[in-house]
Coordinates of C-alpha atoms in Angstrom, one line a residue:
X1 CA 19.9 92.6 -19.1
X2 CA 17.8 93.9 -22.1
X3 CA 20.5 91.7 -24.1
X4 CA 19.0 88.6 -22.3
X5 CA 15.2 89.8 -22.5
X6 CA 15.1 90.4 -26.0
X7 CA 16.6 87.0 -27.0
X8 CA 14.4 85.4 -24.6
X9 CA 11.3 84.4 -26.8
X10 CA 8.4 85.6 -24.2
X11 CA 11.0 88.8 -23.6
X12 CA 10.4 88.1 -20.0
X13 CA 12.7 86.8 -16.9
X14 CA 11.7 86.4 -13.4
X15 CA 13.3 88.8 -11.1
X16 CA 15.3 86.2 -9.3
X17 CA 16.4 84.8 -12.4
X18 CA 17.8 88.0 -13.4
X19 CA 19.5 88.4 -9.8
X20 CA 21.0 84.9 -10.1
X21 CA 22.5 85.8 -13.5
X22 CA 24.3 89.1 -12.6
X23 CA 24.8 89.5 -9.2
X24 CA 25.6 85.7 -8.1
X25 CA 28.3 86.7 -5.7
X26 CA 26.1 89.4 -3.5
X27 CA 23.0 88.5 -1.1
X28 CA 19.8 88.6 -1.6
X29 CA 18.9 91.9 -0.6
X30 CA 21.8 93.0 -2.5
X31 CA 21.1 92.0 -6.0
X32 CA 17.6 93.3 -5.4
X33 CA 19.0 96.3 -4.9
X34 CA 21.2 96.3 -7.7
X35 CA 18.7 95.4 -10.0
X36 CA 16.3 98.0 -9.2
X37 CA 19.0 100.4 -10.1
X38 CA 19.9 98.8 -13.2
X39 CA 15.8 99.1 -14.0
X40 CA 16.2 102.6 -12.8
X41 CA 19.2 103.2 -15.6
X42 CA 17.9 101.6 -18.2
X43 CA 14.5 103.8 -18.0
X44 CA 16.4 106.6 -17.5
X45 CA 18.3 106.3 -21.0
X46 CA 14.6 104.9 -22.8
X47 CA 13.4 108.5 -22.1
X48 CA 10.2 108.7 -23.8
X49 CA 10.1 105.0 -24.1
X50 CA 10.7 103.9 -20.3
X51 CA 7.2 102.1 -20.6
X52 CA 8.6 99.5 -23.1
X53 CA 10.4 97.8 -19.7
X54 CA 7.6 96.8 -17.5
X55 CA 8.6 95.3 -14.0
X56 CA 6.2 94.1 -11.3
X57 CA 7.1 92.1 -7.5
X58 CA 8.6 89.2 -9.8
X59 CA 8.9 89.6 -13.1
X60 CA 11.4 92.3 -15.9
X61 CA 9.7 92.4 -19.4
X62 CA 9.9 94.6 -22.6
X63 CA 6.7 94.9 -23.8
X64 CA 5.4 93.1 -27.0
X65 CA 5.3 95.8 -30.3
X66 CA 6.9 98.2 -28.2
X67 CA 10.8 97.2 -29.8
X68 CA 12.4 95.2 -32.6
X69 CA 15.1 92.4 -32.1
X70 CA 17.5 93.0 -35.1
X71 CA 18.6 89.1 -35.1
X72 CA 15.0 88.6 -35.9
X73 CA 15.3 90.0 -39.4
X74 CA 18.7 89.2 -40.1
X75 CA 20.7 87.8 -42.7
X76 CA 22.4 84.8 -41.9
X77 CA 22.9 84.0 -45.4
X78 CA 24.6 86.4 -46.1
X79 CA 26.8 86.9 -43.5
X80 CA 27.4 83.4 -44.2
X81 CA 28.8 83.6 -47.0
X82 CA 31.8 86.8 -45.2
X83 CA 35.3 85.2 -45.2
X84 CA 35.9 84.0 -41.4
X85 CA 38.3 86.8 -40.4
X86 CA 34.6 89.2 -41.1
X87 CA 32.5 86.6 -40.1
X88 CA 30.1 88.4 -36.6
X89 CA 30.1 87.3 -32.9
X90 CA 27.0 87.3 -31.3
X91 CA 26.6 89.9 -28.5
X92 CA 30.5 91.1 -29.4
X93 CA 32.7 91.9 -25.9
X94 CA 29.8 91.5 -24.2
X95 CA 31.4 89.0 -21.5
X96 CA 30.6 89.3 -17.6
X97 CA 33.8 88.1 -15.9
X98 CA 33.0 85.9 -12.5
X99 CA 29.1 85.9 -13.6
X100 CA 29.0 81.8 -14.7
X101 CA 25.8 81.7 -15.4
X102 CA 25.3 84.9 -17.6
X103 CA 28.4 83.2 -19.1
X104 CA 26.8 80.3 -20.2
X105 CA 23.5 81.8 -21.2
X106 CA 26.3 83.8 -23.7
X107 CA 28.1 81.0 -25.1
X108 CA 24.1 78.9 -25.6
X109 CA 23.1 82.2 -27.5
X110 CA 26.8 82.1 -29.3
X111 CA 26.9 78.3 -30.4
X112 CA 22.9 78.9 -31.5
X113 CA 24.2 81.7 -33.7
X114 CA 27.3 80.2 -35.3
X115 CA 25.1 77.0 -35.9
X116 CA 22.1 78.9 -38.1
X117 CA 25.1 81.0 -39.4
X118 CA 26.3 77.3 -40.5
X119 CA 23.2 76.1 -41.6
X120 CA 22.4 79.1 -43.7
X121 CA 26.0 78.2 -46.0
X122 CA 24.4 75.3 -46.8
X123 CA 23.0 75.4 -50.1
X124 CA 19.8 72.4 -48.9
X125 CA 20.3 72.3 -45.2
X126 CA 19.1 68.7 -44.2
X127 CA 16.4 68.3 -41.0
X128 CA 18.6 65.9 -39.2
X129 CA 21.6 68.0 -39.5
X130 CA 20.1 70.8 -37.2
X131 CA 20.9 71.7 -33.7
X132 CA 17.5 70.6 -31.9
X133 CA 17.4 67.0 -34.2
X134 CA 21.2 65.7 -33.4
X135 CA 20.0 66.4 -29.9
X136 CA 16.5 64.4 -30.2
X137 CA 15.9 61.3 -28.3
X138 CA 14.0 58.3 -30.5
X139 CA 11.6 56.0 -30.1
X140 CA 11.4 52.9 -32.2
X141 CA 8.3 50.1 -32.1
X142 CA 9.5 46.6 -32.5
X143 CA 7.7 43.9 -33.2
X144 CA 5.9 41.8 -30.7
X145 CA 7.6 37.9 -30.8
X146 CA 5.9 35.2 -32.2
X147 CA 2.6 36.5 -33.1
X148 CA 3.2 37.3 -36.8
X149 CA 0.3 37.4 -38.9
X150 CA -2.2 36.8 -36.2
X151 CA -4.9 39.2 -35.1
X152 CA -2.8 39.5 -31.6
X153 CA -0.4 41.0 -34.3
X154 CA -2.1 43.2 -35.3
X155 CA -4.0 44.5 -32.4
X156 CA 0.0 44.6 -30.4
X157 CA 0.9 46.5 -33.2
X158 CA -2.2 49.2 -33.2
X159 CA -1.6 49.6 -29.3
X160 CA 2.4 49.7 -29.5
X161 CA 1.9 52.5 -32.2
X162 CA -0.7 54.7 -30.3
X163 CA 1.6 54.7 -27.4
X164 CA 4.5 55.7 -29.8
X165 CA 2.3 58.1 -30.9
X166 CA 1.7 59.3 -27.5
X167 CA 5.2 59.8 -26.6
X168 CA 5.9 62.1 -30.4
X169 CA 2.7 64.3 -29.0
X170 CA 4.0 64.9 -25.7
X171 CA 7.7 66.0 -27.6
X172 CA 9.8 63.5 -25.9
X173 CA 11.2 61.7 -29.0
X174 CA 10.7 61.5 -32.4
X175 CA 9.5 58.3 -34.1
X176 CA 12.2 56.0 -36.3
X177 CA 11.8 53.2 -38.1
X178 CA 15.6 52.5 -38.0
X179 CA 18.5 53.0 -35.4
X180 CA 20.1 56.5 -34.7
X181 CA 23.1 57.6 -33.3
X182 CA 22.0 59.2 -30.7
X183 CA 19.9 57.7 -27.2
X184 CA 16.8 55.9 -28.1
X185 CA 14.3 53.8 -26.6
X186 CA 12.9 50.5 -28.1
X187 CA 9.3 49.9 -27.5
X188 CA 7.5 46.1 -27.6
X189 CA 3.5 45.1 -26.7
X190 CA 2.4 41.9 -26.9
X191 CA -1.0 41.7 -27.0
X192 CA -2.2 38.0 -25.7
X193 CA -6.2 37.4 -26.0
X194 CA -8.4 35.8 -23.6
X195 CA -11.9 34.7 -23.2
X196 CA -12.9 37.2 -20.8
X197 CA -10.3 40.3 -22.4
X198 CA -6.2 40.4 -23.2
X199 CA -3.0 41.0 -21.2
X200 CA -1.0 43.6 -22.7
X201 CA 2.7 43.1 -22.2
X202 CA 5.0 46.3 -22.5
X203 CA 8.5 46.3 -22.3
X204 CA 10.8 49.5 -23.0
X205 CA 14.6 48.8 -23.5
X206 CA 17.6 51.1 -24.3
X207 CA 18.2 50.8 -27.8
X208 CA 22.2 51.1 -27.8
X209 CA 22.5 48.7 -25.4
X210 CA 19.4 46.6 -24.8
X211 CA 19.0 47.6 -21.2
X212 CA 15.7 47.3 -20.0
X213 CA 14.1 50.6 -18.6
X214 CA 10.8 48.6 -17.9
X215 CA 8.9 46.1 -18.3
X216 CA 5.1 45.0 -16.9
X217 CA 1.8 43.5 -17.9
X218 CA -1.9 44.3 -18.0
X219 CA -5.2 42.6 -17.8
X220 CA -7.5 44.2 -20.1
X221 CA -11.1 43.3 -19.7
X222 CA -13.1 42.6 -22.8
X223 CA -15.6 45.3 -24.2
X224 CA -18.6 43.7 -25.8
X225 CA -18.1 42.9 -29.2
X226 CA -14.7 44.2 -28.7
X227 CA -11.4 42.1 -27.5
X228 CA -10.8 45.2 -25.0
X229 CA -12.6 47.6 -23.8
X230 CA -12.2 51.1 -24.9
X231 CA -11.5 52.9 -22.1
X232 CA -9.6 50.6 -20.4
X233 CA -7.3 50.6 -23.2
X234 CA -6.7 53.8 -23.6
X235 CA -5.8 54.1 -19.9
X236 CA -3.1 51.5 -20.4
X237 CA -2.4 53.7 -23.6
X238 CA -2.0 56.6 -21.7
X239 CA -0.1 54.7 -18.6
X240 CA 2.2 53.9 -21.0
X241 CA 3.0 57.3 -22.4
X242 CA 3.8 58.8 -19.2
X243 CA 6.1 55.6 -18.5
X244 CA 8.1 56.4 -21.5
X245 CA 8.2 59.9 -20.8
X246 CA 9.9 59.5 -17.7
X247 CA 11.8 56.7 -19.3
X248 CA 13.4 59.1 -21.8
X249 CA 13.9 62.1 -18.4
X250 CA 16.0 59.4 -17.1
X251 CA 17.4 58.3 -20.2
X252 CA 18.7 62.0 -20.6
X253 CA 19.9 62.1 -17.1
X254 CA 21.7 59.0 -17.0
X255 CA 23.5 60.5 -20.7
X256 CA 24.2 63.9 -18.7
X257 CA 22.3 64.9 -22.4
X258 CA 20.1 68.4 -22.1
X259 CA 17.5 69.6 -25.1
X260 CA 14.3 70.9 -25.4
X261 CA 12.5 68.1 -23.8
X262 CA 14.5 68.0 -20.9
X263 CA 13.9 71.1 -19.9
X264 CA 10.6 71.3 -20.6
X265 CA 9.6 68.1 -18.4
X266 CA 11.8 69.7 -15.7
X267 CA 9.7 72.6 -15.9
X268 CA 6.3 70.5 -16.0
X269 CA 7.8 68.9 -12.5
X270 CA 8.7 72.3 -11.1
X271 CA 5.4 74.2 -12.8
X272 CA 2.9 71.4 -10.6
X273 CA 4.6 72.3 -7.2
X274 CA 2.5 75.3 -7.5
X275 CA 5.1 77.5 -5.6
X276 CA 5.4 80.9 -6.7
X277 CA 9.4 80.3 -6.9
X278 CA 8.8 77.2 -8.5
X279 CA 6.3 78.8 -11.2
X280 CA 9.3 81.2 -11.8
X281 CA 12.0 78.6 -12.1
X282 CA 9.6 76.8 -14.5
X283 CA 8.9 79.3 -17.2
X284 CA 12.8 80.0 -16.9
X285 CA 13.2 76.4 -17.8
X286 CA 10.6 76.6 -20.2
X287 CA 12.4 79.7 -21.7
X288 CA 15.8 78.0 -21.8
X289 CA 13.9 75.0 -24.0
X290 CA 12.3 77.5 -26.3
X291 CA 15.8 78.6 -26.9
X292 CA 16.9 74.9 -28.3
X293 CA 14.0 74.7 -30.2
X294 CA 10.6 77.2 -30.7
X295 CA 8.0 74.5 -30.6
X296 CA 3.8 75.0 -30.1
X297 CA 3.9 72.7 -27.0
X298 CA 6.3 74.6 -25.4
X299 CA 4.6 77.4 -25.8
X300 CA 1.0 75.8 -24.8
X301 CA 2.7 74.9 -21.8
X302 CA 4.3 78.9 -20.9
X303 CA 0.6 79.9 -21.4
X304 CA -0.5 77.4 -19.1
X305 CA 1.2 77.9 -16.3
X306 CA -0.2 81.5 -16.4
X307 CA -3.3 79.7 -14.6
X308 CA -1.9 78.9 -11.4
X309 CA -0.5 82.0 -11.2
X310 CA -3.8 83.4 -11.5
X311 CA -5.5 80.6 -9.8
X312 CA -2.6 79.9 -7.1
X313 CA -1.2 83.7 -6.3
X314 CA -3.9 85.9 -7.1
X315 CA -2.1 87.3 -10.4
X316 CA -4.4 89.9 -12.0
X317 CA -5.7 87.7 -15.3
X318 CA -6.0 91.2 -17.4
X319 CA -2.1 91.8 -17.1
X320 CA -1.3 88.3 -18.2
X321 CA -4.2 88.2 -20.6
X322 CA -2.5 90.0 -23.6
X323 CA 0.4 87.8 -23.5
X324 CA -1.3 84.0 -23.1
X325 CA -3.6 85.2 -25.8
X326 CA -0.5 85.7 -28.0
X327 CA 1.6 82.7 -26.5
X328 CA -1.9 80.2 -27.2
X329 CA -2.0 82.0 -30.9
X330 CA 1.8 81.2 -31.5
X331 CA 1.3 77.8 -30.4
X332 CA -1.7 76.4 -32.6
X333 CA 0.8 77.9 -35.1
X334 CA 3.4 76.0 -35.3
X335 CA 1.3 72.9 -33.5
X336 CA -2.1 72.9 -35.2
X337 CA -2.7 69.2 -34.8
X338 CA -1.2 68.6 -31.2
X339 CA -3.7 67.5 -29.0
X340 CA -1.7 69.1 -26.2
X341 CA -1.4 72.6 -27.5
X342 CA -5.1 72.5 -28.1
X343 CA -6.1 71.4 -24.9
X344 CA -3.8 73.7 -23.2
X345 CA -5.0 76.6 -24.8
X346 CA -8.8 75.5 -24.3
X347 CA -8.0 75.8 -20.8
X348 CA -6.2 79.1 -21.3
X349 CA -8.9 80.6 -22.7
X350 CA -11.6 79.4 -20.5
X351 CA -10.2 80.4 -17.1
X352 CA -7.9 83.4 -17.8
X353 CA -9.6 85.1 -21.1
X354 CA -13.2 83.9 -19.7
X355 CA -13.7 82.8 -23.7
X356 CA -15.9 79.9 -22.5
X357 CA -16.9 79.0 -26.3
X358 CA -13.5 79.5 -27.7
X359 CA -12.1 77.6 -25.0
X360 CA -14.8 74.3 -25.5
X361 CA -14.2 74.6 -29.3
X362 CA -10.4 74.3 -28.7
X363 CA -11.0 71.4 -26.6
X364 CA -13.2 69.8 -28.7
X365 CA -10.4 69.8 -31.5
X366 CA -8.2 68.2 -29.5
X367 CA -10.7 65.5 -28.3
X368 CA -11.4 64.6 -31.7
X369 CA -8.1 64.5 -33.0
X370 CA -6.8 62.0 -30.1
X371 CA -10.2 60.4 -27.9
X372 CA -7.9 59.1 -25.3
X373 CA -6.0 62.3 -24.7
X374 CA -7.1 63.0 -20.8
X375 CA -6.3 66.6 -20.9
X376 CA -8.8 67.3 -23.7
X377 CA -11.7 66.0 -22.0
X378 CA -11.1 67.8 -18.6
X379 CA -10.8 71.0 -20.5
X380 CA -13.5 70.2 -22.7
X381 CA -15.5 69.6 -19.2
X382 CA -14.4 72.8 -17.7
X383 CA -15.3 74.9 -20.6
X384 CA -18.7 73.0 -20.7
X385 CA -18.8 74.0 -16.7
X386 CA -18.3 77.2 -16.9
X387 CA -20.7 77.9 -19.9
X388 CA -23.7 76.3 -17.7
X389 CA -23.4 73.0 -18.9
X390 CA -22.8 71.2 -15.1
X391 CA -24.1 67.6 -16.0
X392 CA -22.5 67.6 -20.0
X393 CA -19.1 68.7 -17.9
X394 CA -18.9 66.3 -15.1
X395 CA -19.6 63.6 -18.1
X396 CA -16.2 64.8 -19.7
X397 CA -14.9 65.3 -16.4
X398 CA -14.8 61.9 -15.3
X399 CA -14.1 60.3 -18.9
X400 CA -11.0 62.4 -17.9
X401 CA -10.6 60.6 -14.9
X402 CA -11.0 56.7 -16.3
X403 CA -8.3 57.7 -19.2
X404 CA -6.0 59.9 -17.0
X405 CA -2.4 58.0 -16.0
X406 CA 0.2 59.0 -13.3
X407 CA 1.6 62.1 -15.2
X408 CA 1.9 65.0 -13.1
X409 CA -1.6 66.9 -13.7
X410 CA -3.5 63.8 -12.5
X411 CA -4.7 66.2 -9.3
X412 CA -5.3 68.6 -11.5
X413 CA -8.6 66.8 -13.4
X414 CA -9.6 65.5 -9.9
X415 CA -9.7 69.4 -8.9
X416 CA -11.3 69.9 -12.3
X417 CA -14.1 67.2 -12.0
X418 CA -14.9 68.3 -8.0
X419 CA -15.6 71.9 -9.6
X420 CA -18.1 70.7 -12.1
X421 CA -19.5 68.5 -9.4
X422 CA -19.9 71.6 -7.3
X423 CA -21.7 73.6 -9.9
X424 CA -24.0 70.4 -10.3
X425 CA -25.1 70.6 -7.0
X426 CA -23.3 67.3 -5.8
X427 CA -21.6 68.5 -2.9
X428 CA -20.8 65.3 -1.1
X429 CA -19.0 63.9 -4.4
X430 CA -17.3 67.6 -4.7
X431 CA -15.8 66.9 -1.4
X432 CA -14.9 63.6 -1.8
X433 CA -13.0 64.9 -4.9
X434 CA -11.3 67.2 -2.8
X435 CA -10.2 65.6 -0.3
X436 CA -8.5 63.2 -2.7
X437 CA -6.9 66.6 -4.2
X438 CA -5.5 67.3 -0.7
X439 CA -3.9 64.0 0.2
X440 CA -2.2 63.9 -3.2
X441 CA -1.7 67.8 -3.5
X442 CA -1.7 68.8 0.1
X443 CA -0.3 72.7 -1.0
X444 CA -2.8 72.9 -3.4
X445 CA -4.9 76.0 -2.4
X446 CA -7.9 75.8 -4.9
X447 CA -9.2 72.6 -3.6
X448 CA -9.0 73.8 0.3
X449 CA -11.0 77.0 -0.7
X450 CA -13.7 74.3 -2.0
X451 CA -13.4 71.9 1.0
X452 CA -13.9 75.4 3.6
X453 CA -17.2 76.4 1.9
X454 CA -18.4 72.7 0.6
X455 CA -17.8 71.3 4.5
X456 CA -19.5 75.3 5.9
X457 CA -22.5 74.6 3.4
X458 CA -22.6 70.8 4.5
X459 CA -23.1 72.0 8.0
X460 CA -19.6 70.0 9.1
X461 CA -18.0 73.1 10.8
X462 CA -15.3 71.5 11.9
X463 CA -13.9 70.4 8.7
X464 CA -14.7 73.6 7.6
X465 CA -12.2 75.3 10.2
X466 CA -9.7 72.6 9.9
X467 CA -9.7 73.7 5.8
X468 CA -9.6 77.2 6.3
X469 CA -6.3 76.9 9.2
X470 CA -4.6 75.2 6.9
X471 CA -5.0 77.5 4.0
X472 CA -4.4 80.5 6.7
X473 CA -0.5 78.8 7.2
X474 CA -0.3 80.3 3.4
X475 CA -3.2 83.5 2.9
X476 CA -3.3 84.8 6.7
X477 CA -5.7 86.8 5.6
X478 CA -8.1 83.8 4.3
X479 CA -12.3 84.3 4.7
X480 CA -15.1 83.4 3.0
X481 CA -15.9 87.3 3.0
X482 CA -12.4 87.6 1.4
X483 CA -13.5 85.2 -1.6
X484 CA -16.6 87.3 -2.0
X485 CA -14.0 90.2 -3.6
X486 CA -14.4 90.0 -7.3
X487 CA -10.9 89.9 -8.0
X488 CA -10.1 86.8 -5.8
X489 CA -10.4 83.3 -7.9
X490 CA -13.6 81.9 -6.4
X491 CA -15.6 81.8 -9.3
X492 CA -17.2 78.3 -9.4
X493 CA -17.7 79.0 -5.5
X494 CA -19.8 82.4 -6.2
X495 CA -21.4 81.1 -9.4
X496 CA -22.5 77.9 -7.2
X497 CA -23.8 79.9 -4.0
X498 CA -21.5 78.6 -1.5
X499 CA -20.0 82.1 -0.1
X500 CA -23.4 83.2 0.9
X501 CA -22.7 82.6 4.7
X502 CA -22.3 84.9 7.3
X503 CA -21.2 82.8 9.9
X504 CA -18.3 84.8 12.4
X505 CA -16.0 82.3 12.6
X506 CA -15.6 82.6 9.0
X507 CA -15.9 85.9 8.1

């Protein structure tokens, strides 16, 4: 168990994870049991030191600076250069018989160490020969037919690349200019101008075999002086993007392939279903992809799904707070220019730090750096929000919304938008917000705390109760007295006046 949480690059493992991975063959209630003991045992020989392994109700951890990790600091090169019979196993007779999945968590960890052990013989090791690259899915732009030289050239050609772009940001595949090996996806627009705007044409197609993954078209509107307009294009932009995206998933599915990305957009699936075992099973998955490859994204994306556990199960922000700070840090690392990462960790630091000007300045970074990136101008309008600018918010808030396309987090800058509207003092378009939160996120808990006091302030009780039942079937214990406790997440609601009421039925 430590084995496994100090090769695991947060140090931390849900407790259901660690269950699953030891004690597969006993119940439930069993490998609880047994894990507690383990926990037990293993503070037990730490003596002095028992506080370095933290556990809570879900998660095992060994607290940052408290230890070292020897494999961090050692060297590969020279123990590279051993002759075989000398050269060291990873985690040596270690082995778990009958545990299959500690098993292959052992033998990832083993070929990961044999391959750096490899890579360090090699006198100029090569970027495509690593582990994560050979594994990396491609995207190449071709060129749109029979429009060379014209300006619908050139303007297929801008949009094609921004898409491409797009896709590299989000860490699905890299961009090539020529065929690989290994799965790809081709890419074609054809921009065709009209008098009144253009129709975009998209196509993508697997590259080994020229099967096409999808295809559609787009009326663009014109935009002024402009052949398109702005935002419109960027939404098909952004469309686009989360096309390929799931293109590639499928791509990797249909290729029984796993890497970094797969995991990671596994985890994205599992992180916006909100449930607590599904936020577990996430930043497992998340965990597992940081173990192919330690990327900033990846790591913008752990930090991130700190908030709903805040937002979603009540998590105490200041025993999360020390490790997003150093999980947002890590990530603007390695990913200084990701539009992503920044945006991620604007948000980050807005609603778990409460670094309102650190969070707007992170989001205003990634704003600049890609205009049509949606989740940089809903976190740039939260931060605004919750530094007092309302109006200035909503404004970002609902550029969000015109840019936004079908990816997963769509709800979330509908939630996002109805909370600035709330602290505006539009209450009808805070509910009508919402309530489009609820039909397309019917679990989500944040936007039926709104609807409860938006509908109670509104004077339509009845909605009010139906809100509140419904969020009961999950928090029994549900009032508006119990959002009036500071350490329940209602802070919009409190800063905006809403929990004032002392109606019974509510209380």
């Amino acid at each position: 168990m430590l084995a496994v949480l100090a090769l695991t690059p947060s140090h931390r493992r849900s407790r259901t994870a660690l269950q699953s991975m030891f004690w597969s063959r006993n119940g439930p209630s069993d490998g609880a049991q047994n894990l507690r003991t383990a926990l037990r045992r293993i503070r037990v020989a730490l003596g002095d030191d028992a506080d370095c392994v933290h556990a809570d109700s879900t998660m095992v951890a060994l607290q940052s600076g408290r230890f070292e990790v020897d494999i961090d600091t050692y060297d590969f090169a020279g123990a590279a250069n051993l002759p075989e019979s000398n050269q060291p196993l990873l985690l040596e007779d270690l082995d778990i018989l009958k545990e299959p999945e500690f098993e292959d968590w052992l033998r990832d960890q083993r070929l990961a160490f044999e391959t750096r052990l490899d890579e360090a013989s090699r006198p100029a090791p090569q970027a495509a020969t690593s582990r994560n690259n050979r594994l990396a899915f491609w995207l190449r732009v071709s060129p749109p037919d029979g429009l060379s030289g014209s300006s619908e050239y050139f303007y297929s050609n801008l949009v094609a690349t921004a898409i491409a772009q797009g896709v590299s940001e989000c860490g699905a595949a890299e961009i090539a200019t020529t065929e690989r090996d290994t799965p790809g996806i081709n890419l074609k627009v054809s921009m065709l101008t009209k008098q009144n705007g253009a129709i975009a044409s998209a196509s993508l197609s697997e590259a080994h075999s020229d099967r096409i993954l999808w295809t559609g078209n787009r009326f663009i509107p014109t935009g002024g002086e402009q052949v398109c307009d702005e935002t419109a294009l960027m939404r098909f932009v952004n469309q686009m993007v989360d096309i390929a995206v799931y293109c590639f998933r499928n791509l990797g599915s249909d290729r029984n392939m796993e890497n970094a990305f797969t995991f990671g957009f596994d985890a994205i699936q599992k992180m916006f279903q909100l449930g607590r075992d599904e936020l577990m099973e996430a930043d497992a998955l998340l965990d597992t992809a940081l173990e192919q490859d330690m990327n900033g994204l990846t790591l913008a994306w752990k930090a991130y799904l700190r908030t709903f556990l805040v937002g979603e199960h009540n998590y105490d922000p200041g025993l999360v707070s020390e490790e997003v700070r150093a999980l947002s840090r890590r990530a603007i690392e390695l990913a200084p220019l990701n539009a992503y990462v920044l945006a991620l960790s604007s948000y980050v630091h807005s609603f778990i730090l409460q670094e309102f000007h650190a969070g707007q300045e992170l989001a205003e970074r990634s704003t600049e750096l890609a205009p049509g990136n949606p989740l940089g101008h809903a976190f740039l309008g939260a931060a605004a929000s919750y530094n007092g600018r309302h109006e200035q918010g909503l404004v970002h808030l609902t550029r969000a919304r015109e840019l936004s396309g079908p990816g997963p987090y769509a709800f979330t800058i509908d939630f996002l938008a109805g909370v600035a509207s709330t602290l505006a003092g539009r209450h009808e378009e805070a509910v009508y917000l919402n309530e489009i939160v609820r039909q397309t996120k019917p679990d989500y808990k944040p936007a039926q705390r709104f609807l409860t006091a938006l509908y109670l302030n509104l004077g339509d009780k009845q909605k009010a109760i139906a809100a509140m039942e419904e969020l009961r079937k999950s928090e029994p214990d549900f009032s508006i007295r119990k959002m009036r406790e500071p350490s329940y997440p209602s802070a919009a609601l409190k800063s905006a006046g809403l929990l004032a009421q002392n109606d019974p039925d509510f209380s």
